[in-house]
Structures are given as C-alpha cells and as structure tokens.
Amino acid sequence: MSQARDHGGAPWPTGLFRNCVAGPGSSARTRAAARLAAGTPVLSVLIVLVVVLVDLLGGAGMIWLSLLVAGPALAATTSGPRGVFCVGLLAAVLGAALGMRDGVPGRELVAVLSALAAVTLASGLSGALRGRRERVLAAVRSVAEAAQHALLRPVPATVGPFQVAVRYSAAAAEARIGGDLYALLPTPYGVRLIVGDVRGKGLPAVSTAALVLGVFQEAAYDEPDLLAVVARIERSLARNLGTDDFVTAVVAGYPQAGHLEVVNCGHAPPLLVRASGGVVPVDPTHPAPPLGLSALTGETPSLQVLPFDDGDQLLLYTDGVTEARNHHREFYPLAEGLARHLCDEPARTLTALHDELLAHVGGRLHDDAALLLLHKPAVADPVVADPAVQDPAVSDPALPYPGVPHSAVPEPVAETGRDGCPGSVPPRGGMIRFAERVGEPADPGVPLGSFTPCGRNGGG
C-alpha cells in the first residue's frame, strides 16, 4: 500500500526552484532561501500577488487588503505550518506596504494586519493538525494491510490438483478488509476451502471473520469429516457472538478424486460449471441456518457430495456480488456474466468478471464482495513407450551368459581402450555388458589379484 502523500512538502514548482538555486555550488544564504521556498505553496502566493496587483491597479485601499487573509487560509489545506506562516508573513508585509501607500488610517491598517495574523495562526495550527492526522491515517492503513495479509492470506495459483483465483473488494472507503472471508488450504483429508460473509461491517465484522478463519484452519487439519469442521466453527461462534450476529458460509472439500463435498450454511449457492458447458447453481438439498444460529433453530447442516471431474469449475462468492445494482436498480446477473467470460484460466475469468461487476455498479461497490474460482484442469494421459522400440543391447538374444542379469551402459566412441588395448572400449554404437558370474571360478590361467599387460584384473 502506498503511503499517504506528505502535504507539508513542496509542490512541483517550488521543487523546481529548489533544485535550481540549491545546487552544490550555491551559498548558505541561497540554500536557506531554497528551504524557505520549498515550504511555500505556490497557489497561495499567487492569490496574495493577485490581490496586491488588483489593489495597485484599482487603488481601492481597504476594500482589497482584507482579501489577503485568503492566502494563509488556503495554504492550510495543502501545506504545513511552515508554508502557512510564510504566506502569512508575505501577505502582512505587502499589506502594510499597500496600506501606507494608499493612505489607510493607522487604526484600520492595524485591524487588518491583526486579522491577517489571527487567520495565519489559526491556519498554521490547522495545518499542523491535518499533517498529524495524515500520519496517523498512513499508519492505520499500513496496519490494515498487515491485517489483510494475516487474515486473508494470498491464495496460490495452484493448490493440490486445482487452479485457483480470488478477487476481493472491500466496500468501505480506503479499506482493505471487511466482513467477507475466504481460505483455501491443502490438508491430510484433501483440499478444503471456505467462503463466508459476516453480518455487519467495520471492526466487529473483521474480528468475527478472524475468528472463523482461525477455527477453520485448525479444524480443517484435525477433523477427517467436513461436517465436524463446520460443527467446530459453530461451537466457537456460539460462545463468542451476540444473539443477533451470524455468519453465512460455504465449506467445501475434495477428499478423493472425482468427489466434491459441500456444506452450505445459509450462504448463496455456488455456481458449478461442467466441462461440457452450462452454469448450474448448487442449491442445498437440506437448507441450514447460518453459522451461529443453529442453536435457535435446532437444524444442523447437511453434506452434499457432487461429482467433480476434470475440466469442471466451481465459483464461490458473497452477496456483495449478486446484490450489486446499477443505476436502474437491476442486480448483477452473475451466472450470465460467468458464462460470458469463462475460460480455462481462473485468473483471467475473475478479472473480466470483476471488471464487468464494477462497470455494472458505476465503479464502486456498496458492499464487500469476494469471488473464488476453483478449476480442475484435465490431466494429460501418461506417455506409454512403444514396445517395438527397445534397447538393442537388452533385446539382443545372443548374450554371452544366458539367464544372467546385466545392465547396459553407453560409452563414448573409441576404437581402442584407454589403456591402449583393443577392445577395452567398444566401437561406436556398442554397449558394455557387465555380467555377474555366479558360482563360476576365475580364469585358471590368470591368478586372482594379478593383472594382464593391458591392466585388466585377471580375476572374475
């Protein structure tokens, strides 16, 4: 996240002036002037100069001198105290000179200059407080970014057998996290994931989202049954949430190839896209209440098992997507949009879908929105070697010792051996066979441990 801009610095015109006059060869007085100019806002100075010019041309005296207070007042919105005081000092000096030139009575001129000094002091204080609030806001934004990485951890592009993409948008201005949550992780029981929506917004919703994600990440590794994972989240929320708080969520798992488990707790139904085409909502067979409310209704979630083959895709989302409206109060048609932008790359699909969603609402969402797309790519068939193409050394039936296992190692081309003996290295294309003569004695003509003139061991 980029830090907030320091408005107490110099705008670009004064920056150019500082670079021109404060070079390596400039004097100490010139460098001091450059530092003073660096804290002076150009627009406020121009306003003061315009007032002075109008007074010189019109000769109106007190009518225009009172407008000099606009300079330091405007400087407070873009500069720190140093810039405000510079503009106020410039306005006071020019105002006193113009007052004496126009013959303004001393009492009236003192009143104008006193008002200018008061406005300058108030504007300087305002600029100091604004700069402090900006620094605090920058720190809060950095903490929010750290909290986002801690709660909504980046999902890798590939998790287990799946290709994954996630898009998340917080509705609050300048926010990075909100009440929506998602997580996807490989476990000993297969890939498991959750997408949920916390009731409410702001810090209470973020705290609840952190609680749900923490319990899910622990239970997903410990519990072999997906319903047991949901039950642990339910028990934790029942102890920590208020009576009016709840979380809608879809918890899914891929325990074995071709089977997808889904538990829907009051959440929007996921969209299943078959490899053959068509977008189908996965409506729960037995609707269950949101997490945190099962004690009030007495109903428990049910487990759905869906076939999920190569080429299939599953889109999980929050209601910030389906409840997004345009200026005609029309909801965004998510299923139609998914069918339009569907491809084999989840990241490209969600990017096009998210851009179309923002265009539908006019550029800004009014609720948190999360999208998670799961794609099971087709696995290429394994390459089977052609049995007709065999190693000639292995398929050669004329082995020197039939029935004895051996290995073949290719060697570089050589007509004579490294020791100068012919035949120590076979000719091009030949193979050296190493055979273990089990139970055969060594050559009686060459004692064990002795060497032939070519360097070969005479033993077997």
Short mmCIF file of C-alpha atoms in Angstrom, two decimals:
data_model
loop_
_atom_site.label_atom_id
_atom_site.label_comp_id
_atom_site.label_asym_id
_atom_site.label_seq_id
_atom_site.Cartn_x
_atom_site.Cartn_y
_atom_site.Cartn_z
CA MET A 1 0.00 0.00 0.00
CA SER A 2 1.38 3.39 -0.89
CA GLN A 3 1.82 5.79 1.97
CA ALA A 4 -0.19 8.99 2.19
CA ARG A 5 1.45 11.92 0.47
CA ASP A 6 3.14 14.45 2.75
CA HIS A 7 1.28 17.65 2.04
CA GLY A 8 3.79 19.62 4.05
CA GLY A 9 6.32 19.18 1.27
CA ALA A 10 6.78 21.39 -1.69
CA PRO A 11 4.56 21.32 -4.76
CA TRP A 12 6.37 20.76 -8.01
CA PRO A 13 7.00 24.44 -8.91
CA THR A 14 8.84 25.11 -5.65
CA GLY A 15 10.64 21.80 -6.05
CA LEU A 16 12.00 23.02 -9.38
CA PHE A 17 13.04 26.29 -7.80
CA ARG A 18 14.82 24.44 -5.00
CA ASN A 19 16.71 22.27 -7.46
CA CYS A 20 17.78 25.29 -9.48
CA VAL A 21 19.08 27.52 -6.67
CA ALA A 22 20.24 24.95 -4.12
CA GLY A 23 22.87 23.21 -6.17
CA PRO A 24 26.26 22.10 -4.90
CA GLY A 25 27.84 25.49 -5.63
CA SER A 26 25.17 27.66 -4.01
CA SER A 27 25.88 29.77 -0.95
CA ALA A 28 24.44 29.26 2.54
CA ARG A 29 22.06 32.19 2.04
CA THR A 30 20.83 30.73 -1.24
CA ARG A 31 20.27 27.32 0.34
CA ALA A 32 18.32 28.90 3.17
CA ALA A 33 16.15 30.72 0.64
CA ALA A 34 15.59 27.46 -1.18
CA ARG A 35 14.45 25.73 2.01
CA LEU A 36 12.08 28.59 2.69
CA ALA A 37 10.67 28.39 -0.83
CA ALA A 38 10.27 24.64 -0.54
CA GLY A 39 7.71 25.12 2.23
CA THR A 40 5.76 27.85 0.44
CA PRO A 41 2.66 26.81 -1.54
CA VAL A 42 2.68 28.45 -4.94
CA LEU A 43 -1.10 28.78 -5.33
CA SER A 44 -1.48 30.69 -2.07
CA VAL A 45 1.36 33.03 -3.03
CA LEU A 46 -0.28 33.64 -6.40
CA ILE A 47 -3.54 34.60 -4.69
CA VAL A 48 -1.72 37.13 -2.49
CA LEU A 49 0.04 38.58 -5.53
CA VAL A 50 -3.24 38.85 -7.44
CA VAL A 51 -4.80 40.80 -4.53
CA VAL A 52 -1.79 43.11 -4.46
CA LEU A 53 -1.95 43.62 -8.24
CA VAL A 54 -5.66 44.44 -8.13
CA ASP A 55 -5.05 46.92 -5.32
CA LEU A 56 -2.26 48.60 -7.28
CA LEU A 57 -4.37 48.89 -10.39
CA GLY A 58 -7.60 49.88 -8.70
CA GLY A 59 -6.27 51.91 -5.79
CA ALA A 60 -9.16 50.78 -3.61
CA GLY A 61 -7.22 50.64 -0.35
CA MET A 62 -9.11 48.81 2.43
CA ILE A 63 -11.52 47.10 0.02
CA TRP A 64 -8.84 44.71 -1.28
CA LEU A 65 -6.45 44.48 1.66
CA SER A 66 -8.92 42.39 3.66
CA LEU A 67 -8.76 39.69 0.96
CA LEU A 68 -5.13 38.95 1.81
CA VAL A 69 -6.31 36.52 4.50
CA ALA A 70 -7.30 34.11 1.70
CA GLY A 71 -3.62 33.30 1.13
CA PRO A 72 -2.77 31.70 4.53
CA ALA A 73 -6.24 30.18 4.81
CA LEU A 74 -5.78 28.31 1.51
CA ALA A 75 -2.21 27.34 2.41
CA ALA A 76 -3.52 25.36 5.41
CA THR A 77 -5.27 22.91 3.07
CA THR A 78 -2.12 21.97 1.16
CA SER A 79 0.88 22.83 3.36
CA GLY A 80 2.20 22.51 6.85
CA PRO A 81 2.71 25.28 9.41
CA ARG A 82 5.90 26.49 7.74
CA GLY A 83 4.14 27.13 4.43
CA VAL A 84 1.23 28.86 6.15
CA PHE A 85 3.49 31.18 8.11
CA CYS A 86 5.50 32.05 5.00
CA VAL A 87 2.35 33.04 3.12
CA GLY A 88 1.03 34.96 6.14
CA LEU A 89 4.30 36.86 6.53
CA LEU A 90 4.33 37.73 2.83
CA ALA A 91 0.73 38.93 2.98
CA ALA A 92 1.38 41.02 6.11
CA VAL A 93 4.44 42.76 4.61
CA LEU A 94 2.69 43.51 1.32
CA GLY A 95 -0.49 44.59 3.12
CA ALA A 96 1.39 47.04 5.35
CA ALA A 97 3.22 48.49 2.33
CA LEU A 98 0.00 48.88 0.35
CA GLY A 99 -1.82 50.39 3.34
CA MET A 100 0.83 53.06 3.80
CA ARG A 101 0.88 53.70 0.04
CA ASP A 102 -2.89 54.12 -0.16
CA GLY A 103 -3.02 56.30 2.96
CA VAL A 104 -5.13 53.89 5.01
CA PRO A 105 -5.63 55.19 8.57
CA GLY A 106 -3.28 53.57 11.05
CA ARG A 107 -6.04 52.13 13.26
CA GLU A 108 -7.76 50.45 10.31
CA LEU A 109 -4.48 49.12 8.94
CA VAL A 110 -3.60 47.63 12.35
CA ALA A 111 -7.03 45.97 12.45
CA VAL A 112 -6.49 44.40 9.01
CA LEU A 113 -3.00 43.19 9.90
CA SER A 114 -4.24 41.81 13.24
CA ALA A 115 -6.97 39.86 11.47
CA LEU A 116 -4.38 38.57 9.00
CA ALA A 117 -2.11 37.45 11.86
CA ALA A 118 -5.01 35.68 13.60
CA VAL A 119 -6.01 33.85 10.44
CA THR A 120 -2.37 32.86 9.85
CA LEU A 121 -2.01 31.43 13.36
CA ALA A 122 -5.28 29.53 13.12
CA SER A 123 -4.39 28.21 9.68
CA GLY A 124 -0.95 27.13 10.87
CA LEU A 125 -2.50 25.20 13.74
CA SER A 126 -4.99 23.63 11.35
CA GLY A 127 -2.20 22.60 9.00
CA ALA A 128 -0.26 21.01 11.86
CA LEU A 129 -3.29 19.01 12.99
CA ARG A 130 -4.03 17.95 9.42
CA GLY A 131 -0.47 16.70 8.95
CA ARG A 132 -0.69 14.74 12.20
CA ARG A 133 -3.98 13.12 11.16
CA GLU A 134 -2.47 12.18 7.80
CA ARG A 135 0.45 10.48 9.51
CA VAL A 136 -1.93 8.58 11.77
CA LEU A 137 -4.04 7.59 8.77
CA ALA A 138 -0.95 6.33 6.94
CA ALA A 139 -0.04 4.21 9.98
CA VAL A 140 -3.58 2.85 10.21
CA ARG A 141 -3.54 1.94 6.53
CA SER A 142 -0.29 0.05 6.95
CA VAL A 143 -1.78 -1.84 9.90
CA ALA A 144 -4.86 -2.62 7.82
CA GLU A 145 -2.68 -4.01 5.08
CA ALA A 146 -0.82 -6.19 7.58
CA ALA A 147 -4.15 -7.38 8.98
CA GLN A 148 -5.32 -8.25 5.48
CA HIS A 149 -2.26 -10.40 4.86
CA ALA A 150 -2.73 -12.06 8.24
CA LEU A 151 -6.44 -12.80 7.79
CA LEU A 152 -6.96 -13.12 4.05
CA ARG A 153 -3.74 -14.81 3.10
CA PRO A 154 -2.85 -14.79 -0.59
CA VAL A 155 -4.05 -17.95 -2.29
CA PRO A 156 -1.50 -19.57 -4.61
CA ALA A 157 -2.42 -20.10 -8.23
CA THR A 158 -2.25 -23.89 -7.78
CA VAL A 159 -3.44 -25.79 -4.71
CA GLY A 160 -3.34 -29.55 -4.95
CA PRO A 161 -4.97 -30.61 -8.21
CA PHE A 162 -6.75 -27.27 -8.64
CA GLN A 163 -6.09 -23.95 -10.29
CA VAL A 164 -7.41 -21.15 -8.08
CA ALA A 165 -8.10 -17.41 -8.40
CA VAL A 166 -9.51 -14.95 -5.85
CA ARG A 167 -10.79 -11.38 -6.15
CA TYR A 168 -11.80 -9.35 -3.10
CA SER A 169 -13.12 -5.80 -2.81
CA ALA A 170 -13.95 -4.03 0.45
CA ALA A 171 -16.86 -1.59 0.29
CA ALA A 172 -15.57 0.83 2.95
CA ALA A 173 -13.64 3.76 1.55
CA GLU A 174 -9.87 3.30 1.81
CA ALA A 175 -10.43 -0.11 3.45
CA ARG A 176 -8.53 -3.26 2.63
CA ILE A 177 -10.51 -5.79 4.65
CA GLY A 178 -14.15 -6.15 5.58
CA GLY A 179 -16.71 -8.71 6.66
CA ASP A 180 -16.17 -11.21 3.83
CA LEU A 181 -13.76 -14.08 4.33
CA TYR A 182 -12.18 -16.88 2.35
CA ALA A 183 -9.49 -19.51 2.84
CA LEU A 184 -8.23 -22.49 0.87
CA LEU A 185 -5.61 -24.95 2.07
CA PRO A 186 -4.41 -28.50 1.45
CA THR A 187 -4.98 -30.89 4.36
CA PRO A 188 -4.42 -34.59 5.06
CA TYR A 189 -8.05 -35.07 4.02
CA GLY A 190 -7.77 -33.25 0.71
CA VAL A 191 -8.12 -29.62 -0.32
CA ARG A 192 -10.62 -27.71 1.83
CA LEU A 193 -11.97 -24.20 1.47
CA ILE A 194 -14.43 -21.74 2.97
CA VAL A 195 -16.12 -18.60 1.66
CA GLY A 196 -18.28 -16.64 4.08
CA ASP A 197 -19.95 -13.33 4.87
CA VAL A 198 -20.16 -11.84 8.36
CA ARG A 199 -23.22 -9.86 9.32
CA GLY A 200 -22.36 -6.19 9.63
CA LYS A 201 -19.32 -4.14 8.70
CA GLY A 202 -16.36 -2.45 10.30
CA LEU A 203 -14.07 -3.72 13.02
CA PRO A 204 -16.63 -6.06 14.67
CA ALA A 205 -17.09 -7.86 11.34
CA VAL A 206 -13.32 -8.10 10.86
CA SER A 207 -12.96 -9.60 14.34
CA THR A 208 -15.61 -12.22 13.61
CA ALA A 209 -14.01 -13.05 10.26
CA ALA A 210 -10.68 -13.59 12.02
CA LEU A 211 -12.36 -15.94 14.49
CA VAL A 212 -13.99 -18.02 11.76
CA LEU A 213 -10.80 -18.28 9.70
CA GLY A 214 -8.74 -19.28 12.72
CA VAL A 215 -11.12 -22.06 13.73
CA PHE A 216 -11.44 -23.30 10.15
CA GLN A 217 -7.70 -23.50 9.59
CA GLU A 218 -7.27 -25.56 12.74
CA ALA A 219 -10.28 -27.83 12.28
CA ALA A 220 -9.59 -28.47 8.60
CA TYR A 221 -6.33 -30.20 9.56
CA ASP A 222 -7.72 -32.07 12.57
CA GLU A 223 -11.17 -33.31 11.54
CA PRO A 224 -11.50 -36.05 8.91
CA ASP A 225 -15.22 -35.28 8.49
CA LEU A 226 -16.20 -31.99 6.84
CA LEU A 227 -19.33 -31.74 8.99
CA ALA A 228 -17.12 -31.92 12.07
CA VAL A 229 -15.20 -28.89 10.76
CA VAL A 230 -18.46 -26.95 10.45
CA ALA A 231 -19.55 -28.09 13.92
CA ARG A 232 -16.36 -26.71 15.48
CA ILE A 233 -16.90 -23.34 13.81
CA GLU A 234 -20.50 -23.35 15.06
CA ARG A 235 -19.48 -24.05 18.66
CA SER A 236 -16.84 -21.32 18.61
CA LEU A 237 -19.26 -18.73 17.24
CA ALA A 238 -21.94 -19.72 19.76
CA ARG A 239 -19.52 -18.86 22.57
CA ASN A 240 -18.23 -15.58 21.13
CA LEU A 241 -21.03 -13.96 19.08
CA GLY A 242 -24.01 -11.97 20.22
CA THR A 243 -27.58 -13.10 19.74
CA ASP A 244 -28.03 -11.04 16.56
CA ASP A 245 -24.70 -11.90 14.93
CA PHE A 246 -24.16 -14.72 12.45
CA VAL A 247 -22.00 -15.80 9.52
CA THR A 248 -23.20 -17.29 6.25
CA ALA A 249 -20.67 -19.64 4.71
CA VAL A 250 -20.00 -22.44 2.24
CA VAL A 251 -17.45 -25.03 3.32
CA ALA A 252 -16.20 -27.43 0.65
CA GLY A 253 -13.71 -30.27 0.45
CA TYR A 254 -12.16 -32.57 -2.14
CA PRO A 255 -11.48 -35.81 -0.22
CA GLN A 256 -10.93 -38.04 -3.24
CA ALA A 257 -10.68 -37.77 -6.98
CA GLY A 258 -13.99 -37.03 -8.66
CA HIS A 259 -15.91 -36.16 -5.48
CA LEU A 260 -16.60 -32.69 -4.08
CA GLU A 261 -18.21 -32.22 -0.66
CA VAL A 262 -20.22 -29.05 0.01
CA VAL A 263 -21.81 -27.79 3.23
CA ASN A 264 -23.97 -24.67 2.80
CA CYS A 265 -24.84 -22.69 5.92
CA GLY A 266 -27.30 -20.04 4.76
CA HIS A 267 -24.99 -18.78 2.03
CA ALA A 268 -25.58 -18.03 -1.64
CA PRO A 269 -25.39 -21.26 -3.68
CA PRO A 270 -22.10 -21.81 -5.53
CA LEU A 271 -22.11 -21.98 -9.30
CA LEU A 272 -20.92 -25.25 -10.85
CA VAL A 273 -19.59 -25.19 -14.39
CA ARG A 274 -19.29 -28.54 -16.12
CA ALA A 275 -16.57 -29.21 -18.66
CA SER A 276 -19.31 -29.83 -21.22
CA GLY A 277 -20.68 -26.31 -20.62
CA GLY A 278 -23.53 -24.75 -18.69
CA VAL A 279 -23.66 -22.97 -15.33
CA VAL A 280 -25.71 -24.68 -12.61
CA PRO A 281 -26.31 -23.33 -9.07
CA VAL A 282 -25.58 -25.84 -6.31
CA ASP A 283 -28.69 -25.39 -4.18
CA PRO A 284 -28.56 -27.17 -0.79
CA THR A 285 -30.74 -30.28 -0.56
CA HIS A 286 -31.48 -29.50 3.11
CA PRO A 287 -31.18 -25.74 3.79
CA ALA A 288 -29.36 -24.95 7.03
CA PRO A 289 -29.24 -21.72 9.06
CA PRO A 290 -26.15 -19.51 9.11
CA LEU A 291 -23.31 -20.28 11.47
CA GLY A 292 -24.08 -19.05 14.96
CA LEU A 293 -27.86 -19.57 14.71
CA SER A 294 -28.22 -23.35 14.76
CA ALA A 295 -28.96 -23.32 18.49
CA LEU A 296 -32.02 -21.15 17.81
CA THR A 297 -33.44 -23.31 15.05
CA GLY A 298 -32.28 -26.76 16.08
CA GLU A 299 -31.33 -27.62 12.49
CA THR A 300 -27.92 -28.95 11.54
CA PRO A 301 -26.11 -28.57 8.20
CA SER A 302 -26.12 -31.41 5.70
CA LEU A 303 -23.38 -32.72 3.45
CA GLN A 304 -23.73 -32.73 -0.33
CA VAL A 305 -21.46 -34.88 -2.48
CA LEU A 306 -21.10 -33.74 -6.09
CA PRO A 307 -19.21 -35.28 -8.99
CA PHE A 308 -16.31 -33.01 -9.87
CA ASP A 309 -14.31 -34.22 -12.86
CA ASP A 310 -11.51 -32.85 -14.99
CA GLY A 311 -12.44 -29.57 -16.63
CA ASP A 312 -15.14 -28.68 -14.08
CA GLN A 313 -15.11 -25.33 -12.27
CA LEU A 314 -16.76 -24.05 -9.09
CA LEU A 315 -17.38 -20.38 -8.29
CA LEU A 316 -17.99 -19.32 -4.70
CA TYR A 317 -18.97 -15.73 -3.94
CA THR A 318 -20.63 -13.45 -1.40
CA ASP A 319 -23.84 -11.47 -1.63
CA GLY A 320 -21.94 -8.30 -2.39
CA VAL A 321 -21.66 -9.64 -5.94
CA THR A 322 -25.22 -10.79 -6.56
CA GLU A 323 -26.79 -7.80 -4.77
CA ALA A 324 -24.78 -5.20 -6.68
CA ARG A 325 -27.17 -2.89 -8.57
CA ASN A 326 -26.78 -0.41 -11.38
CA HIS A 327 -28.45 2.99 -11.63
CA HIS A 328 -31.62 1.24 -12.85
CA ARG A 329 -31.68 -0.80 -9.59
CA GLU A 330 -31.02 -4.01 -11.52
CA PHE A 331 -29.00 -6.79 -9.88
CA TYR A 332 -25.84 -8.04 -11.50
CA PRO A 333 -26.51 -11.32 -13.39
CA LEU A 334 -23.60 -13.38 -12.09
CA ALA A 335 -24.44 -16.65 -13.87
CA GLU A 336 -24.71 -14.94 -17.25
CA GLY A 337 -21.50 -13.00 -16.65
CA LEU A 338 -19.64 -16.16 -15.69
CA ALA A 339 -20.83 -17.91 -18.83
CA ARG A 340 -19.64 -14.96 -20.96
CA HIS A 341 -16.14 -14.74 -19.51
CA LEU A 342 -15.45 -18.39 -18.71
CA CYS A 343 -12.08 -19.79 -19.81
CA ASP A 344 -9.54 -22.35 -18.62
CA GLU A 345 -7.56 -19.71 -16.68
CA PRO A 346 -9.36 -18.76 -13.43
CA ALA A 347 -7.39 -15.52 -13.03
CA ARG A 348 -8.50 -14.23 -16.43
CA THR A 349 -12.09 -15.27 -15.77
CA LEU A 350 -12.30 -13.44 -12.44
CA THR A 351 -10.54 -10.35 -13.78
CA ALA A 352 -13.08 -9.99 -16.59
CA LEU A 353 -15.93 -10.78 -14.19
CA HIS A 354 -14.77 -8.25 -11.62
CA ASP A 355 -14.30 -5.52 -14.22
CA GLU A 356 -17.80 -6.12 -15.55
CA LEU A 357 -19.18 -6.01 -12.00
CA LEU A 358 -17.56 -2.63 -11.34
CA ALA A 359 -18.86 -1.31 -14.65
CA HIS A 360 -22.34 -2.52 -13.71
CA VAL A 361 -22.40 -0.56 -10.43
CA GLY A 362 -20.67 2.52 -11.81
CA GLY A 363 -17.19 1.97 -10.43
CA ARG A 364 -17.73 1.42 -6.71
CA LEU A 365 -19.33 -1.41 -4.75
CA HIS A 366 -21.55 -0.66 -1.77
CA ASP A 367 -20.89 -3.97 -0.04
CA ASP A 368 -17.92 -6.24 0.44
CA ALA A 369 -17.54 -8.67 -2.46
CA ALA A 370 -15.45 -11.84 -2.70
CA LEU A 371 -15.04 -14.24 -5.63
CA LEU A 372 -13.19 -17.58 -5.51
CA LEU A 373 -12.96 -19.76 -8.62
CA LEU A 374 -11.83 -23.38 -8.48
CA HIS A 375 -10.79 -25.17 -11.67
CA LYS A 376 -9.90 -28.86 -12.02
CA PRO A 377 -7.68 -28.99 -15.12
CA ALA A 378 -7.62 -32.07 -17.29
CA VAL A 379 -4.68 -34.37 -16.63
CA ALA A 380 -2.69 -35.35 -19.69
CA ASP A 381 -2.59 -39.06 -20.48
CA PRO A 382 0.69 -40.71 -19.45
CA VAL A 383 3.11 -41.43 -22.27
CA VAL A 384 3.40 -45.20 -22.93
CA ALA A 385 6.63 -46.38 -24.51
CA ASP A 386 6.35 -48.21 -27.80
CA PRO A 387 7.23 -51.87 -27.12
CA ALA A 388 8.62 -52.14 -30.64
CA VAL A 389 11.35 -49.62 -29.77
CA GLN A 390 13.67 -51.42 -27.38
CA ASP A 391 17.26 -51.12 -26.37
CA PRO A 392 19.18 -53.29 -28.84
CA ALA A 393 21.55 -54.40 -26.10
CA VAL A 394 18.67 -55.59 -23.95
CA SER A 395 16.77 -57.26 -26.77
CA ASP A 396 19.84 -59.00 -28.15
CA PRO A 397 19.22 -62.72 -27.53
CA ALA A 398 22.83 -63.64 -28.12
CA LEU A 399 24.01 -62.89 -24.61
CA PRO A 400 27.36 -64.33 -23.56
CA TYR A 401 25.79 -65.72 -20.40
CA PRO A 402 22.14 -66.50 -20.94
CA GLY A 403 19.91 -66.11 -17.97
CA VAL A 404 22.32 -63.89 -16.06
CA PRO A 405 21.01 -60.36 -15.35
CA HIS A 406 23.04 -57.49 -16.70
CA SER A 407 22.92 -53.75 -17.31
CA ALA A 408 23.95 -51.79 -20.37
CA VAL A 409 25.87 -48.51 -20.10
CA PRO A 410 26.63 -46.43 -23.22
CA GLU A 411 30.19 -45.33 -23.66
CA PRO A 412 31.87 -42.72 -25.86
CA VAL A 413 33.18 -43.66 -29.26
CA ALA A 414 36.63 -45.32 -29.19
CA GLU A 415 38.33 -47.91 -31.35
CA THR A 416 40.97 -48.73 -28.74
CA GLY A 417 40.81 -48.72 -24.99
CA ARG A 418 42.07 -46.04 -22.67
CA ASP A 419 44.92 -48.37 -21.75
CA GLY A 420 45.86 -48.91 -25.38
CA CYS A 421 44.41 -52.42 -25.52
CA PRO A 422 41.98 -53.11 -28.32
CA GLY A 423 38.50 -53.93 -27.23
CA SER A 424 38.62 -52.24 -23.82
CA VAL A 425 36.04 -49.75 -25.11
CA PRO A 426 33.58 -50.93 -27.78
CA PRO A 427 33.24 -49.22 -31.13
CA ARG A 428 30.59 -46.57 -31.86
CA GLY A 429 27.13 -47.72 -31.01
CA GLY A 430 28.34 -50.67 -28.95
CA MET A 431 27.47 -51.40 -25.30
CA ILE A 432 29.49 -52.81 -22.45
CA ARG A 433 27.80 -55.69 -20.62
CA PHE A 434 28.67 -56.38 -17.06
CA ALA A 435 27.69 -59.91 -16.07
CA GLU A 436 28.00 -61.34 -12.64
CA ARG A 437 29.16 -64.95 -12.97
CA VAL A 438 27.56 -66.51 -10.01
CA GLY A 439 29.45 -69.58 -8.84
CA GLU A 440 32.00 -69.60 -11.72
CA PRO A 441 35.69 -69.78 -10.88
CA ALA A 442 38.15 -67.32 -12.26
CA ASP A 443 40.19 -68.00 -15.31
CA PRO A 444 42.75 -70.59 -14.18
CA GLY A 445 45.37 -69.16 -16.48
CA VAL A 446 45.35 -65.80 -14.67
CA PRO A 447 45.67 -65.88 -10.89
CA LEU A 448 43.37 -63.72 -8.80
CA GLY A 449 44.84 -60.37 -7.91
CA SER A 450 47.22 -60.30 -10.86
CA PHE A 451 46.88 -58.03 -13.87
CA THR A 452 47.23 -58.59 -17.52
CA PRO A 453 49.55 -56.35 -19.56
CA CYS A 454 46.51 -54.29 -20.52
CA GLY A 455 45.61 -53.61 -16.91
CA ARG A 456 42.59 -55.91 -16.53
CA ASN A 457 42.06 -57.85 -13.40
CA GLY A 458 42.60 -61.44 -14.05
CA GLY A 459 40.01 -62.48 -11.52
CA GLY A 460 36.33 -62.89 -12.19
#
